[in-house]
mmCIF file of C-alpha atoms in Angstrom:
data_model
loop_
_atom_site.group_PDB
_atom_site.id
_atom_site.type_symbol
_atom_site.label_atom_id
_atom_site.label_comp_id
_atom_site.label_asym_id
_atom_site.label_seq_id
_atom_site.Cartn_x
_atom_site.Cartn_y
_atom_site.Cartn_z
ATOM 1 C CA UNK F 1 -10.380 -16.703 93.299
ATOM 2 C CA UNK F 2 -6.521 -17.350 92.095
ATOM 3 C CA UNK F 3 -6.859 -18.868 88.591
ATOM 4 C CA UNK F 4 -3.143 -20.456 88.954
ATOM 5 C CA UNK F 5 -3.071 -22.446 92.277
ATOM 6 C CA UNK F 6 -3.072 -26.019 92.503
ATOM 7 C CA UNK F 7 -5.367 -26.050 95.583
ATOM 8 C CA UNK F 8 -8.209 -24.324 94.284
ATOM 9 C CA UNK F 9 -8.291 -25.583 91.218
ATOM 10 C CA UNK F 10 -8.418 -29.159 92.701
ATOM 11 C CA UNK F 11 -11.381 -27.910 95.288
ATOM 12 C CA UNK F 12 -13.048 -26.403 91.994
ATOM 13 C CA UNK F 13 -12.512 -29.637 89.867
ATOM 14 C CA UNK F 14 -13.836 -32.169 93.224
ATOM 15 C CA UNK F 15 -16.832 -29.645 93.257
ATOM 16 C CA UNK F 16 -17.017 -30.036 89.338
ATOM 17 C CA UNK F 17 -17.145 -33.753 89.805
ATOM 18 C CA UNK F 18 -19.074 -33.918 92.845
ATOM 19 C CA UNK F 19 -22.019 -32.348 90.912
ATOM 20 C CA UNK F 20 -21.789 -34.412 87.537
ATOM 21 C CA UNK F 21 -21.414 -37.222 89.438
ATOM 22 C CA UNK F 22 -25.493 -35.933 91.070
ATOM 23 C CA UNK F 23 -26.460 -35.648 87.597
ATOM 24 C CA UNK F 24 -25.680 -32.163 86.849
ATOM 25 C CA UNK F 25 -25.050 -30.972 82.967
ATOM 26 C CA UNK F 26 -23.293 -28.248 84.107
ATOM 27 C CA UNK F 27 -21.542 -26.293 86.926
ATOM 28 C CA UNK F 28 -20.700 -22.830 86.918
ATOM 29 C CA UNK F 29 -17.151 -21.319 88.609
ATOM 30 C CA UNK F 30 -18.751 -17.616 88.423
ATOM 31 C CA UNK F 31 -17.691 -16.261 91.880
ATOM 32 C CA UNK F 32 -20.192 -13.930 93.764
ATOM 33 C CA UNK F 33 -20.368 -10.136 92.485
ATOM 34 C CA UNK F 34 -17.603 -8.159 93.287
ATOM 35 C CA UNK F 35 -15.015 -8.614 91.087
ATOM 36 C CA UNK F 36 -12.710 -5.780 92.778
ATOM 37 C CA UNK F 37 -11.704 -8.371 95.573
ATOM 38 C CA UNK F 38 -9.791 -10.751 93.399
ATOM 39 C CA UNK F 39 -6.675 -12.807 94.110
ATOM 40 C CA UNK F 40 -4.011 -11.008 95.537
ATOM 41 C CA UNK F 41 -1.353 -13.743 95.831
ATOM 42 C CA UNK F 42 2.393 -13.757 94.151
ATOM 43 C CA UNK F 43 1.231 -15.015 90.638
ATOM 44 C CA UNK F 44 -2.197 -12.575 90.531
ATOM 45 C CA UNK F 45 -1.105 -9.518 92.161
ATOM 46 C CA UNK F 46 0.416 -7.812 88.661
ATOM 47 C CA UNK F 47 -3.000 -8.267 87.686
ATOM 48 C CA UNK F 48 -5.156 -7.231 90.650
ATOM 49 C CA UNK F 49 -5.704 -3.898 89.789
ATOM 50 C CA UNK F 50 -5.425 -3.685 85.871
ATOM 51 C CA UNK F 51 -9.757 -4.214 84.688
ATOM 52 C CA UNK F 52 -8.262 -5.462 81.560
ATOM 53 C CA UNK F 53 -7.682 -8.591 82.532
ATOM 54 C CA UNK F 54 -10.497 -9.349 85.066
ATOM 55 C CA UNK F 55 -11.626 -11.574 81.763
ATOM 56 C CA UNK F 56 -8.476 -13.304 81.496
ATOM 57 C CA UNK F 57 -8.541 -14.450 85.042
ATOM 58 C CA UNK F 58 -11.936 -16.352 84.745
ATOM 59 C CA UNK F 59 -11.324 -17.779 81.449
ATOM 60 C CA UNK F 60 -7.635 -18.822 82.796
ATOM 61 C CA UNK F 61 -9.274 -20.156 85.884
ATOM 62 C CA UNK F 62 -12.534 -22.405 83.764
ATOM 63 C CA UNK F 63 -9.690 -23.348 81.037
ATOM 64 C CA UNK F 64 -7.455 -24.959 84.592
ATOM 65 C CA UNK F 65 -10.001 -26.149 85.941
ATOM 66 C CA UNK F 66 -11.527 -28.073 82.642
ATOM 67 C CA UNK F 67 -8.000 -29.580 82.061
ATOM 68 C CA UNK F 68 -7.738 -30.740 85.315
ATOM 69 C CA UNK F 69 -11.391 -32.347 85.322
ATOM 70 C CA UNK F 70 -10.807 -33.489 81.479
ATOM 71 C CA UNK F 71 -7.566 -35.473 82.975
ATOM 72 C CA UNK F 72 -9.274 -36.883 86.113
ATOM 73 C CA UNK F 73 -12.792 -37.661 85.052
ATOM 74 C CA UNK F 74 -12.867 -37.959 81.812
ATOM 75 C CA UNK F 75 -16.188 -39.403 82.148
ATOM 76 C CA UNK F 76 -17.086 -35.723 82.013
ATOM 77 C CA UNK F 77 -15.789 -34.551 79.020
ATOM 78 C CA UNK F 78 -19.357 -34.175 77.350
ATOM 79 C CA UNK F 79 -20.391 -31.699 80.716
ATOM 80 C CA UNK F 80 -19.846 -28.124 80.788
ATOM 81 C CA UNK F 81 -17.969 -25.649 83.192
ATOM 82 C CA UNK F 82 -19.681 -22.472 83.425
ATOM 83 C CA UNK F 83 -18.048 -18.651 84.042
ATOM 84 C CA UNK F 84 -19.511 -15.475 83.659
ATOM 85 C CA UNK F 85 -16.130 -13.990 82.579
ATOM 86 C CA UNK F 86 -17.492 -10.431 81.854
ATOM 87 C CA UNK F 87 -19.644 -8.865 84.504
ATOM 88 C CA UNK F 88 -21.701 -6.285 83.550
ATOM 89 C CA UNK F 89 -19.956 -3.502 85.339
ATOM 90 C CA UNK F 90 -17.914 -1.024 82.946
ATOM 91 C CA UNK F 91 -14.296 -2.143 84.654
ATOM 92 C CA UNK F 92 -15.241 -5.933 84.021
ATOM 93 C CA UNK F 93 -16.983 -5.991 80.896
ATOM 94 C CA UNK F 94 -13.459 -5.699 78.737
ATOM 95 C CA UNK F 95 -13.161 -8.429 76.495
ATOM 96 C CA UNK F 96 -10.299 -10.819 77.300
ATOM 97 C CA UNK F 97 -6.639 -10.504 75.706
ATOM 98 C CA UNK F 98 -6.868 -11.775 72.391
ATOM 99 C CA UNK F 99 -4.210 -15.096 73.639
ATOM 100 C CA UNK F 100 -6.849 -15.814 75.960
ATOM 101 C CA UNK F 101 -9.599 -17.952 74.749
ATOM 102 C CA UNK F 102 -12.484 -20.300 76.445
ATOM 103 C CA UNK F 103 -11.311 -24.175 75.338
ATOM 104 C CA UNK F 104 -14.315 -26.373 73.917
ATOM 105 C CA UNK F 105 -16.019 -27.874 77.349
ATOM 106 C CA UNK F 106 -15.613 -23.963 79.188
ATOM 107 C CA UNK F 107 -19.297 -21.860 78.922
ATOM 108 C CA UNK F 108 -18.042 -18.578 78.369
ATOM 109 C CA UNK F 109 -21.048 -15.910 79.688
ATOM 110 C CA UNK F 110 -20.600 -12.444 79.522
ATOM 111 C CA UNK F 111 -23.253 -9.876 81.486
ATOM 112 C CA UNK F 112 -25.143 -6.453 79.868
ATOM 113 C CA UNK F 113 -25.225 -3.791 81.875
ATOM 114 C CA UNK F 114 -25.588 -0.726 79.264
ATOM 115 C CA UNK F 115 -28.440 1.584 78.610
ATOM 116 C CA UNK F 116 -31.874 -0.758 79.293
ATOM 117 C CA UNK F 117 -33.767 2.226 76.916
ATOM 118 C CA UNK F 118 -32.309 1.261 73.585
ATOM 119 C CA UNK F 119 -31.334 -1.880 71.904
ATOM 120 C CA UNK F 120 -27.770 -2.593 72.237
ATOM 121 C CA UNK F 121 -26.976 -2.430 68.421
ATOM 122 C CA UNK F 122 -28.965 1.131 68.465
ATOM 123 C CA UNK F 123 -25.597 3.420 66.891
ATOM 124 C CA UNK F 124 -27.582 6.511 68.576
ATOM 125 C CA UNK F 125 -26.623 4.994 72.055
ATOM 126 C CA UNK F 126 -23.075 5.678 72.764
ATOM 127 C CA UNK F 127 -23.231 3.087 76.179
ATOM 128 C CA UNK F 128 -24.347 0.131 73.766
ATOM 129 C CA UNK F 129 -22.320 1.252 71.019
ATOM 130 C CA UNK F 130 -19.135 0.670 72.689
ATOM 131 C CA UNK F 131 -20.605 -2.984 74.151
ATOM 132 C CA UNK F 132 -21.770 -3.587 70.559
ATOM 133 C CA UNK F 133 -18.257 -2.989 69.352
ATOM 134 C CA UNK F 134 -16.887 -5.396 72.346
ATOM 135 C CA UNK F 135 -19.284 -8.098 70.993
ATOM 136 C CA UNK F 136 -16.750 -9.290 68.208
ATOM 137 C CA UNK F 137 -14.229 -9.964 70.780
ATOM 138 C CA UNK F 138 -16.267 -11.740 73.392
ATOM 139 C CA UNK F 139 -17.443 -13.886 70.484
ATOM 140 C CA UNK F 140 -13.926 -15.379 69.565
ATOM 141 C CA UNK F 141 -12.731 -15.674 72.846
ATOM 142 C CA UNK F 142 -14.433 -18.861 72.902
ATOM 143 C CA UNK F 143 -14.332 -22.106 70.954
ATOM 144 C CA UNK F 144 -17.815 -22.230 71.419
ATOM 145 C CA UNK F 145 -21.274 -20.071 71.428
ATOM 146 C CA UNK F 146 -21.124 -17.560 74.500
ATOM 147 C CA UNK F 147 -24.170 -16.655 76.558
ATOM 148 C CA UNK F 148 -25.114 -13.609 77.227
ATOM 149 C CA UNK F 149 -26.555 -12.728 80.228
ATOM 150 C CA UNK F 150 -28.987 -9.744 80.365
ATOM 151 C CA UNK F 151 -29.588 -7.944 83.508
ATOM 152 C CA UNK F 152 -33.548 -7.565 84.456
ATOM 153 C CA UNK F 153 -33.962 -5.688 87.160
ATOM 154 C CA UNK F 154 -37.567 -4.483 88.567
ATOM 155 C CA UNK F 155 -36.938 -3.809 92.588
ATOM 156 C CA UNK F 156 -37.690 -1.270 94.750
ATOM 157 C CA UNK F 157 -34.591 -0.828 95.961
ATOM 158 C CA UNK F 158 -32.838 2.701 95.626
ATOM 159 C CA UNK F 159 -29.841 1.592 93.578
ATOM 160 C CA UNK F 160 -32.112 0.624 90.914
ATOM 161 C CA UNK F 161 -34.390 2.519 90.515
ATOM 162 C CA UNK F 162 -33.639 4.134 87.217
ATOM 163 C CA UNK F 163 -34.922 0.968 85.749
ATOM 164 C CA UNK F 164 -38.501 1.499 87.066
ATOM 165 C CA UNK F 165 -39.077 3.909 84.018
ATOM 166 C CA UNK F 166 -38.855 1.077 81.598
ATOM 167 C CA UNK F 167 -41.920 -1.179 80.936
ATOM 168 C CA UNK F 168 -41.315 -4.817 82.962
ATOM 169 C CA UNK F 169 -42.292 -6.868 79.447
ATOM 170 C CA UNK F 170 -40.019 -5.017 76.886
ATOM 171 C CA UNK F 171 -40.707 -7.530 73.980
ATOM 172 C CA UNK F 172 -39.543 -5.747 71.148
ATOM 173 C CA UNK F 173 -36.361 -4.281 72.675
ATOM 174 C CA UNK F 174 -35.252 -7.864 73.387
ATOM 175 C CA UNK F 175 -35.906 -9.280 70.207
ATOM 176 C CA UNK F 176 -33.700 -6.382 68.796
ATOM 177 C CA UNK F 177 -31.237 -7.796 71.340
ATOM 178 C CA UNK F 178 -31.600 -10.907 70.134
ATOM 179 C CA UNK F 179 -31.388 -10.563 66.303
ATOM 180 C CA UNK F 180 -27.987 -8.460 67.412
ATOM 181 C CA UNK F 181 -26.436 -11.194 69.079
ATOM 182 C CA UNK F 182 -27.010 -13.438 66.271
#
């Protein structure tokens, strides 16, 4: 999606509005996966291709968007507009620039997508080390709490099959996760 143009962020903010209006709490602008096909227009294209700022762009796009809704419908002010700004992917789970923070009213989620063996604050694991060490930023690049979403994957498709080797109920390495995040 482009996080600058006036079009889409009026379609996103009628959407917004459209849904509170049902009853909705909430409404998320996460786009599908596949964060490598983003906005290629005049005003996004010098950021296209740098994974630095795929954060930026979603938080930039939920901040427009919450403005825009906050001005319109202010009747809304007390519902929440959803992004998952950090995908679990390594190129899109850099924190955002630190200029760039999620406004009060903007549910900043970020994804986990490191080693499923180990407890992300486990300083053995290099993979969670570095996402433990990314936490910090995440965390004040929002004026509120963050989610976090954890990935929980148990197929039997190919791709993920590495997972298959951990137990389905891993109690104890999410309530590590947990007391981490807090």
């Amino acid at each position: 999606p482009c996080e600058t143009h006036p079009q889409i962020i009026n379609r996103f903010v009628e959407a917004a509005a459209t849904a509170f209006a049902a009853g909705r709490q909430a409404f998320s602008l996460t786009p599908r996966d596949g964060t490598r096909n983003l906005c290629q227009c005049e005003r996004c294209k010098h950021t296209y291709s740098d994974p630095a700022r795929t954060a930026d762009r979603f938080i930039i796009l939920a901040n427009n968007v919450r403005d825009e809704l906050d001005r319109r419908y202010s009747q809304y002010k007390d519902r929440t507009v959803h992004v998952l700004a950090g995908y679990g992917w390594e190129e899109n789970r850099i924190p955002p620039s630190s200029d760039v923070v999620a406004r009060h009213g903007v549910g900043l989620w970020i994804a986990h997508q490191g080693c499923h063996a180990h407890t992300w604050d486990d300083p053995s694991c290099r993979i969670n080390h570095v996402w433990a060490e990314q936490m910090s930023r995440w965390i004040t690049a929002a004026e509120q709490p963050i989610g976090v979403y954890e990935y929980a994957c148990y197929s039997n498709y190919g791709w993920d099959r590495k997972w298959a080797r951990f137990p389905v109920v891993a109690v104890r390495r999410i309530v590590a996760d947990v007391a981490a995040y807090h």
